[in-house]
Coordinates of N, CA and C in Angstrom, one line a residue:
M1 N 0.7 -1.2 -0.1 CA -0.2 0.4 0.3 C 1.1 1.1 -0.6
I2 N 1.9 1.2 0.9 CA 2.4 2.4 0.8 C 3.8 2.3 -0.5
K3 N 3.9 1.4 -1.0 CA 5.1 1.3 -2.4 C 3.8 2.0 -3.2
N4 N 2.1 1.5 -3.2 CA 1.9 2.5 -4.5 C 1.6 4.2 -4.2
T5 N 1.4 4.4 -3.4 CA 1.3 5.7 -2.5 C 2.5 6.5 -3.3
Y6 N 3.6 5.7 -3.0 CA 5.0 6.5 -3.7 C 4.9 6.5 -5.2
I7 N 4.6 5.4 -5.0 CA 4.6 5.3 -7.2 C 3.8 6.9 -7.6
I8 N 2.4 7.0 -6.9 CA 1.8 7.2 -7.5 C 1.9 9.6 -7.0
L9 N 2.9 9.6 -5.8 CA 3.4 10.9 -6.0 C 4.5 10.9 -6.6
L10 N 5.3 9.7 -7.3 CA 6.4 9.9 -8.2 C 5.6 10.4 -9.5
I11 N 4.6 9.9 -9.8 CA 4.2 10.2 -11.2 C 3.2 12.0 -11.6
V12 N 2.8 11.8 -9.6 CA 1.8 13.1 -9.6 C 3.3 13.9 -10.0
G13 N 4.4 13.9 -9.1 CA 5.4 14.8 -9.2 C 5.8 14.9 -10.9
T14 N 6.2 13.9 -11.0 CA 6.8 14.0 -12.9 C 6.0 14.5 -13.1
A15 N 5.0 14.6 -13.3 CA 3.9 15.1 -14.5 C 3.9 17.0 -14.1
F16 N 3.4 17.3 -13.0 CA 4.0 18.4 -11.9 C 5.4 19.5 -12.8
L17 N 6.4 18.2 -12.1 CA 7.5 19.0 -13.4 C 7.8 19.1 -14.6
A18 N 7.0 18.2 -15.3 CA 7.1 18.4 -16.9 C 6.4 19.6 -17.4
S19 N 4.8 19.7 -16.6 CA 4.4 21.1 -17.1 C 4.9 22.8 -16.7
C20 N 5.9 22.6 -16.1 CA 6.4 23.8 -16.3 C 7.6 24.3 -16.9
V21 N 7.1 25.2 -17.4 CA 8.0 25.7 -18.9 C 8.9 26.7 -17.9
G22 N 10.2 27.0 -18.8 CA 11.0 27.8 -18.7 C 10.6 29.1 -19.1
A23 N 11.0 30.4 -18.4 CA 11.4 31.6 -19.3 C 11.6 31.3 -20.8
D24 N 12.9 31.2 -21.3 CA 13.1 30.7 -22.1 C 12.9 29.8 -23.4
S25 N 11.4 29.1 -22.9 CA 11.3 28.4 -24.1 C 10.3 28.6 -24.6
K26 N 10.1 28.2 -25.8 CA 9.8 29.1 -27.5 C 8.1 28.1 -27.4
P27 N 7.4 29.1 -28.3 CA 5.8 28.4 -28.2 C 6.1 27.5 -29.4
A28 N 5.4 26.8 -29.0 CA 5.0 25.5 -30.2 C 4.9 26.0 -31.6
M29 N 4.8 25.2 -32.3 CA 4.5 25.5 -33.6 C 3.1 25.1 -34.1
V30 N 2.3 26.1 -34.5 CA 0.9 25.8 -35.0 C 0.8 25.6 -36.1
Y31 N 0.1 24.1 -36.2 CA -1.0 23.9 -37.2 C -2.0 24.4 -38.2
M32 N -1.0 24.7 -38.7 CA -3.1 25.3 -40.0 C -2.8 26.5 -39.3
P33 N -1.9 27.5 -39.3 CA -2.1 28.9 -38.5 C -3.3 29.9 -38.9
D34 N -3.5 29.8 -40.5 CA -5.0 30.2 -40.7 C -5.8 29.8 -40.3
M35 N -6.4 28.7 -39.5 CA -7.3 28.7 -38.7 C -7.1 28.6 -37.2
Y36 N -6.1 29.3 -36.8 CA -6.0 29.3 -35.7 C -6.1 30.8 -35.5
Y37 N -5.3 31.1 -36.4 CA -5.5 32.8 -35.9 C -6.3 33.2 -37.5
S38 N -7.4 34.0 -37.2 CA -8.4 34.4 -37.9 C -7.9 35.7 -38.3
N39 N -8.2 35.1 -39.9 CA -8.2 36.3 -40.6 C -9.2 37.7 -40.7
S40 N -10.6 37.1 -40.2 CA -11.2 37.8 -40.1 C -10.9 39.8 -39.0
Y41 N -11.3 40.5 -39.3 CA -11.1 41.9 -38.6 C -11.7 41.9 -36.9
E42 N -11.0 41.9 -36.1 CA -10.5 42.0 -34.5 C -11.3 43.3 -34.6
P43 N -12.5 43.9 -33.4 CA -12.7 45.0 -33.3 C -11.5 45.7 -32.3
Y44 N -11.1 46.5 -33.1 CA -10.2 47.9 -32.8 C -8.8 47.0 -32.6
A45 N -8.4 46.3 -33.5 CA -7.1 45.2 -33.8 C -6.1 46.0 -34.7
K46 N -5.4 45.8 -35.0 CA -4.5 45.8 -35.6 C -4.5 44.9 -37.1
T47 N -4.6 45.7 -38.1 CA -4.7 44.9 -39.0 C -3.8 44.6 -39.9
T48 N -2.9 43.6 -39.8 CA -1.9 43.3 -40.0 C -1.6 41.6 -39.9
F49 N -1.5 41.1 -41.0 CA -1.5 39.6 -41.3 C -0.1 39.3 -41.1
G50 N -0.3 37.7 -40.7 CA 0.9 36.6 -40.7 C 1.9 36.5 -39.5
Y51 N 2.2 34.8 -39.5 CA 1.9 34.0 -38.3 C 3.7 34.0 -38.5
P52 N 4.6 33.8 -37.5 CA 4.4 34.2 -35.7 C 4.5 36.0 -35.7
D53 N 4.8 36.5 -37.1 CA 5.2 37.8 -36.8 C 4.6 39.2 -36.5
D54 N 2.7 39.2 -37.5 CA 2.0 39.7 -37.9 C 2.8 41.5 -38.8
T55 N 3.7 40.6 -39.3 CA 4.4 42.2 -40.3 C 3.3 42.3 -41.6
D56 N 3.0 41.4 -42.2 CA 2.5 42.0 -43.6 C 1.4 43.0 -43.2
D57 N 1.2 44.0 -43.6 CA 0.1 44.8 -43.8 C -1.4 44.4 -44.5
S58 N -2.5 45.0 -44.6 CA -3.3 44.6 -44.9 C -3.5 45.8 -46.1
D59 N -3.8 45.2 -47.2 CA -3.5 46.4 -48.7 C -5.4 47.0 -48.4
V60 N -6.2 47.2 -47.6 CA -7.0 48.0 -47.2 C -6.8 49.2 -47.0
Y61 N -7.6 50.0 -48.2 CA -7.3 51.7 -47.9 C -8.0 52.4 -46.6
L62 N -8.7 52.1 -46.3 CA -9.6 52.3 -45.2 C -8.7 52.4 -43.7
F63 N -7.8 50.7 -44.2 CA -7.2 50.3 -42.6 C -5.8 51.5 -42.4
V64 N -5.5 51.4 -43.8 CA -4.2 51.4 -43.6 C -3.5 53.2 -43.5
K65 N -4.8 53.8 -43.7 CA -5.2 55.3 -43.7 C -5.9 55.1 -42.3
N66 N -6.0 54.6 -41.5 CA -6.7 54.8 -40.0 C -4.8 54.2 -39.2
H67 N -3.9 54.8 -39.3 CA -3.3 54.0 -38.9 C -3.0 52.2 -38.8
H68 N -3.5 51.4 -39.3 CA -3.8 50.1 -39.5 C -4.5 49.5 -38.2
S69 N -5.8 50.6 -37.8 CA -6.4 49.9 -36.8 C -7.6 49.3 -38.5
S70 N -8.9 48.6 -36.7 CA -10.0 48.1 -37.9 C -10.8 49.1 -36.7
A71 N -10.9 50.2 -36.0 CA -11.7 51.2 -35.6 C -12.1 51.8 -36.8
L72 N -13.0 51.9 -36.8 CA -13.4 53.1 -38.8 C -14.8 54.4 -38.2
S73 N -14.2 55.4 -38.9 CA -15.0 56.3 -38.0 C -15.9 56.1 -39.3
P74 N -17.5 56.3 -38.1 CA -18.6 56.9 -39.1 C -19.3 56.6 -40.2
V75 N -20.0 56.3 -41.1 CA -20.2 56.4 -42.3 C -20.8 58.2 -42.3
E76 N -20.5 59.1 -42.9 CA -20.8 60.5 -42.9 C -22.5 60.3 -42.9
G77 N -23.3 61.2 -42.0 CA -24.4 61.5 -42.3 C -25.4 60.1 -41.3
T78 N -24.2 59.3 -40.2 CA -25.1 58.1 -39.3 C -25.5 59.2 -38.8
V79 N -26.1 58.8 -37.9 CA -27.2 59.7 -36.7 C -26.6 58.6 -34.9
P80 N -26.1 59.2 -34.6 CA -25.9 58.5 -33.5 C -26.8 58.3 -32.6
H81 N -27.1 57.0 -31.6 CA -28.0 56.5 -30.8 C -27.6 57.6 -29.5
T82 N -29.2 58.0 -28.7 CA -28.8 58.8 -28.2 C -30.5 57.8 -27.1
E83 N -29.7 58.3 -25.4 CA -30.4 57.8 -24.8 C -31.8 58.2 -24.4
S84 N -32.8 59.5 -25.0 CA -33.3 60.1 -25.3 C -34.1 59.5 -26.7
G85 N -33.9 59.1 -27.5 CA -34.1 58.4 -28.7 C -34.6 59.3 -29.5
L86 N -34.3 60.9 -28.7 CA -34.3 62.4 -30.4 C -33.6 62.7 -31.2
L87 N -33.4 63.0 -31.9 CA -32.4 62.6 -33.5 C -31.9 64.2 -32.5
P88 N -30.6 64.2 -33.2 CA -29.7 65.4 -32.8 C -30.4 66.4 -33.4
Y89 N -30.2 68.0 -32.8 CA -30.4 69.0 -33.0 C -29.8 69.3 -34.4
T90 N -29.8 69.9 -35.1 CA -29.4 70.2 -36.5 C -29.1 71.8 -37.5
L91 N -30.5 72.1 -36.7 CA -30.7 73.6 -37.6 C -29.1 74.2 -37.2
P92 N -28.6 75.2 -37.6 CA -27.3 76.0 -37.6 C -27.6 77.1 -36.4
N93 N -26.1 77.8 -36.2 CA -26.8 79.0 -35.1 C -26.3 79.9 -36.5
T94 N -27.5 80.1 -36.6 CA -27.4 81.3 -38.0 C -29.1 82.5 -37.9
N95 N -29.2 83.2 -38.4 CA -30.5 83.3 -38.8 C -31.2 83.2 -39.3
E96 N -31.2 82.1 -40.5 CA -32.0 80.9 -41.4 C -31.9 80.0 -40.6
G97 N -30.9 79.8 -39.1 CA -31.7 78.8 -38.7 C -32.6 79.1 -37.3
Y98 N -32.4 80.2 -37.5 CA -33.4 80.7 -36.3 C -34.7 81.5 -36.5
E99 N -35.3 81.0 -38.1 CA -36.2 81.3 -38.5 C -37.3 80.5 -39.4
Q100 N -35.9 78.8 -39.4 CA -36.5 77.7 -39.5 C -37.6 76.5 -38.6
A101 N -36.3 77.2 -37.1 CA -36.5 76.9 -36.2 C -38.6 77.3 -35.7
R102 N -38.5 78.4 -36.2 CA -40.2 78.6 -35.7 C -40.9 77.5 -36.3
N103 N -40.6 76.9 -36.8 CA -41.8 76.0 -37.3 C -42.0 74.5 -36.7
L104 N -41.0 74.2 -36.0 CA -40.7 72.9 -35.2 C -41.6 72.8 -34.2
K105 N -42.1 71.6 -34.3 CA -42.8 71.0 -32.9 C -41.5 70.1 -31.8
S106 N -42.3 70.6 -31.1 CA -41.8 69.4 -30.1 C -41.4 67.6 -29.5
P107 N -40.9 67.4 -30.5 CA -40.7 65.6 -30.2 C -41.5 64.6 -29.1
L108 N -41.7 65.4 -28.0 CA -42.1 64.9 -26.9 C -43.5 64.2 -27.2
D109 N -43.6 62.9 -26.2 CA -44.8 62.5 -26.6 C -45.6 63.5 -26.2
S110 N -46.5 63.6 -26.7 CA -47.6 64.3 -26.3 C -48.7 63.7 -25.0
L111 N -48.4 62.4 -25.2 CA -49.5 61.8 -23.9 C -48.4 61.7 -22.2
N112 N -47.2 62.3 -22.4 CA -47.1 63.0 -21.5 C -46.5 64.3 -20.9
Y113 N -47.8 64.7 -21.9 CA -47.0 66.7 -21.8 C -47.7 67.4 -20.5
Q114 N -48.2 66.9 -19.2 CA -48.3 67.4 -18.2 C -47.2 67.2 -17.6
K115 N -46.4 66.1 -17.3 CA -45.7 65.5 -16.7 C -43.9 66.4 -17.4
D116 N -44.6 66.8 -18.7 CA -42.8 67.0 -19.0 C -42.8 68.9 -18.9
V117 N -44.5 69.2 -18.7 CA -43.9 71.0 -18.3 C -43.7 70.7 -16.9
E118 N -44.6 70.0 -16.1 CA -44.4 69.9 -14.9 C -42.2 70.1 -14.2
R119 N -41.7 69.0 -14.9 CA -40.5 69.2 -15.1 C -39.9 70.3 -16.1
G120 N -40.1 70.9 -17.2 CA -39.7 72.3 -17.7 C -39.7 73.1 -16.7
E121 N -41.2 73.4 -16.0 CA -41.6 74.4 -14.9 C -40.2 74.7 -14.1
M122 N -40.4 73.1 -12.9 CA -38.4 73.2 -12.6 C -37.4 73.2 -12.8
L123 N -37.0 72.8 -13.8 CA -35.9 73.0 -14.8 C -36.0 74.6 -14.9
F124 N -36.7 75.0 -15.4 CA -37.0 77.1 -15.7 C -36.6 77.6 -14.2
N125 N -37.4 77.3 -12.9 CA -37.2 77.9 -12.3 C -35.8 77.7 -11.2
Q126 N -35.2 76.6 -12.0 CA -33.8 76.5 -11.6 C -32.9 77.1 -12.3
A127 N -33.0 77.2 -13.1 CA -31.8 77.9 -14.7 C -32.3 79.0 -15.5
C128 N -33.5 79.4 -15.4 CA -34.0 80.7 -16.5 C -34.8 81.9 -15.4
A129 N -35.5 81.8 -14.2 CA -36.3 82.4 -13.4 C -36.0 83.8 -12.7
A130 N -34.1 83.1 -12.6 CA -33.2 84.2 -12.2 C -33.4 85.6 -12.8
C131 N -33.3 85.4 -14.2 CA -33.1 86.9 -15.1 C -34.4 86.8 -16.2
H132 N -35.8 85.7 -16.4 CA -36.5 85.7 -16.8 C -37.8 86.0 -15.9
G133 N -37.5 86.1 -14.4 CA -38.6 85.7 -13.6 C -39.7 84.7 -13.7
V134 N -40.0 83.7 -12.3 CA -41.0 82.9 -12.6 C -42.3 83.3 -13.9
N135 N -42.5 83.9 -13.4 CA -43.9 84.3 -14.5 C -43.2 84.1 -15.5
G136 N -42.3 84.6 -16.7 CA -41.2 84.9 -18.3 C -41.8 86.5 -18.4
D137 N -41.8 87.2 -17.3 CA -42.2 88.5 -17.4 C -40.7 89.4 -17.7
G138 N -39.5 88.6 -17.5 CA -38.7 89.3 -17.2 C -37.7 89.8 -16.5
Q139 N -38.2 90.3 -15.6 CA -38.7 90.4 -14.4 C -37.7 89.8 -12.9
G140 N -36.9 88.8 -12.8 CA -35.9 88.2 -12.1 C -35.4 89.2 -11.5
P141 N -35.0 88.2 -10.5 CA -33.9 89.1 -9.3 C -33.0 90.0 -9.6
I142 N -32.2 88.9 -10.5 CA -31.1 89.5 -11.2 C -31.4 91.0 -11.7
V143 N -33.1 90.8 -12.8 CA -33.1 92.5 -13.6 C -33.8 93.4 -12.3
Q144 N -34.2 92.7 -11.4 CA -34.6 94.1 -10.2 C -33.4 94.6 -9.5
S145 N -32.0 93.7 -9.1 CA -30.8 94.2 -8.7 C -30.5 95.0 -9.9
G146 N -31.1 95.5 -10.5 CA -30.9 96.5 -11.7 C -29.6 95.7 -12.2
A147 N -28.7 95.2 -11.9 CA -27.3 94.5 -12.3 C -27.3 94.2 -13.5
Y148 N -28.6 93.3 -14.3 CA -28.8 93.4 -15.8 C -30.4 94.2 -16.1
V149 N -30.2 94.8 -17.6 CA -31.6 94.8 -17.9 C -31.5 94.5 -19.5
G150 N -33.0 95.1 -20.2 CA -33.2 94.0 -21.6 C -33.8 92.8 -21.6
V151 N -34.2 92.2 -20.6 CA -34.6 90.5 -20.5 C -36.0 90.9 -20.8
P152 N -36.7 90.6 -22.1 CA -38.2 90.1 -22.8 C -38.5 89.8 -22.2
N153 N -40.2 90.2 -22.0 CA -41.9 89.8 -21.2 C -41.8 89.0 -22.8
Y154 N -42.1 87.5 -21.8 CA -42.4 86.1 -23.4 C -43.4 86.8 -24.3
K155 N -44.7 87.9 -23.1 CA -46.0 88.0 -23.5 C -45.6 88.9 -24.9
D156 N -44.5 89.5 -25.1 CA -44.4 90.8 -25.6 C -43.7 90.0 -26.8
R157 N -43.0 88.6 -27.2 CA -42.3 88.2 -28.1 C -43.4 87.1 -29.2
E158 N -42.7 87.1 -30.3 CA -43.4 86.1 -31.3 C -42.6 85.4 -30.9
L159 N -42.9 84.2 -30.3 CA -42.2 82.7 -30.0 C -43.0 81.7 -30.3
T160 N -42.6 80.9 -30.3 CA -43.1 79.8 -31.0 C -41.9 78.1 -30.1
V161 N -42.5 77.1 -29.7 CA -41.8 76.5 -29.3 C -40.2 75.6 -29.3
G162 N -40.6 75.8 -31.2 CA -38.9 75.7 -31.8 C -37.9 76.9 -31.5
I163 N -38.4 78.0 -31.7 CA -37.8 79.0 -31.3 C -37.5 78.8 -29.8
V164 N -38.2 78.7 -28.7 CA -37.3 78.7 -27.5 C -36.7 77.7 -27.4
H165 N -36.7 76.8 -28.6 CA -36.0 75.6 -28.1 C -34.3 75.9 -28.8
H166 N -34.5 76.6 -29.9 CA -33.1 77.3 -30.8 C -32.5 78.4 -30.3
V167 N -33.1 78.8 -29.5 CA -32.7 80.2 -28.4 C -31.8 79.3 -26.8
I168 N -32.3 78.3 -26.4 CA -31.6 77.3 -25.5 C -30.6 76.8 -26.0
M169 N -30.6 76.2 -27.1 CA -29.3 75.6 -28.2 C -28.3 76.9 -28.1
Y170 N -28.1 77.8 -28.6 CA -27.1 78.5 -29.3 C -27.3 79.6 -28.5
G171 N -28.2 80.2 -27.3 CA -28.3 82.0 -27.1 C -29.0 83.2 -28.1
K172 N -29.1 83.9 -27.7 CA -29.7 84.9 -28.4 C -29.0 86.4 -27.8
N173 N -28.8 86.9 -28.8 CA -28.2 88.3 -28.6 C -27.0 88.7 -26.9
A174 N -28.0 88.8 -25.6 CA -26.9 88.9 -24.7 C -26.9 87.3 -23.5
M175 N -27.5 86.7 -24.3 CA -28.0 85.7 -23.5 C -27.1 84.4 -23.9
G176 N -27.0 83.4 -23.2 CA -25.7 82.4 -23.9 C -26.4 81.3 -23.9
S177 N -25.6 80.6 -24.9 CA -26.3 79.1 -24.5 C -26.9 78.3 -22.8
Y178 N -27.6 77.2 -23.3 CA -28.3 76.9 -22.6 C -28.0 75.2 -22.8
A179 N -27.3 74.8 -23.8 CA -27.5 73.6 -24.3 C -26.6 73.2 -23.1
S180 N -25.6 72.8 -22.7 CA -25.3 72.0 -21.2 C -26.0 71.9 -20.4
H181 N -26.6 72.5 -19.8 CA -27.4 72.6 -18.3 C -28.3 71.7 -18.6
F182 N -28.8 71.5 -19.5 CA -30.6 70.2 -20.5 C -29.8 69.1 -21.1
N183 N -30.3 68.4 -21.3 CA -30.4 67.0 -22.4 C -31.0 67.3 -22.9
E184 N -31.4 66.9 -24.2 CA -32.0 67.2 -25.5 C -33.8 66.7 -25.1
E185 N -33.7 65.7 -24.3 CA -35.2 65.9 -24.0 C -35.8 67.1 -22.9
D186 N -34.9 67.6 -22.1 CA -35.6 68.5 -20.9 C -35.3 70.1 -21.6
R187 N -34.6 70.3 -22.7 CA -34.5 71.4 -23.7 C -36.2 72.0 -24.0
W188 N -36.6 70.5 -24.4 CA -37.9 70.6 -24.8 C -38.7 70.8 -24.1
R189 N -38.6 70.1 -22.8 CA -39.0 70.5 -21.4 C -39.5 72.3 -21.2
V190 N -38.3 72.6 -21.3 CA -38.3 73.6 -21.0 C -39.0 74.9 -21.8
A191 N -38.6 74.5 -23.3 CA -39.1 75.1 -24.2 C -40.9 75.1 -24.1
E192 N -41.5 74.0 -24.0 CA -42.8 74.2 -23.9 C -43.3 74.2 -22.3
Y193 N -42.3 74.8 -21.2 CA -42.9 75.5 -20.3 C -43.1 77.2 -20.6
V194 N -42.0 77.6 -21.5 CA -42.7 78.8 -21.3 C -43.3 78.9 -22.2
M195 N -43.9 78.7 -23.3 CA -45.1 78.6 -24.1 C -45.7 78.9 -22.7
E196 N -46.0 78.1 -21.9 CA -47.0 78.0 -21.2 C -47.0 79.4 -20.3
L197 N -46.1 79.8 -20.1 CA -45.9 81.3 -19.8 C -46.3 81.9 -20.8
K198 N -45.9 81.6 -21.6 CA -46.4 83.2 -22.5 C -47.9 82.8 -22.9
N199 N -48.2 82.0 -23.1 CA -50.1 81.5 -23.1 C -50.9 81.9 -21.9
K200 N -50.0 82.2 -20.3 CA -51.1 82.6 -19.4 C -52.0 83.9 -19.6

């Protein structure tokens, strides 16, 4: 019984030592490397071929132009996916873009209109009321203090929800852009609330 135990330990020990590989060992030769190393492009991998040195360059122009990377730029006109599902705002920051925005409608779901307006009110009071006033009359605390003048009353302007959204995106006259303050949906919610103030 003891003899069998020694034999088993000897076999296990030999197998263990044989499995250890020194640092100077070379990898075994690969049989059929074209099946082992795929010629298809892996995401973000370099686009070179050849075993074992990977020295053969790809002759695909887009890869060569892109520093031999398989990660390419999106096709022109590609629309990025956003969490909100809204398409990116593409009207330019020009007088023409401002006029084109006049005819835009809010892309938000009208079934949630009341919730959208309530959120728009909260955001308006946080970011806009300091100048525009809680009633949209242009008499916010900053204006009343005399630090700033010339903020218009919404009732005196020919506004549409598209124009308000455009101004939030790019700013107008002395007002700067507030695009960084709100995500895509919230810009439209604030614009919808501004129209509620105008029409009160």
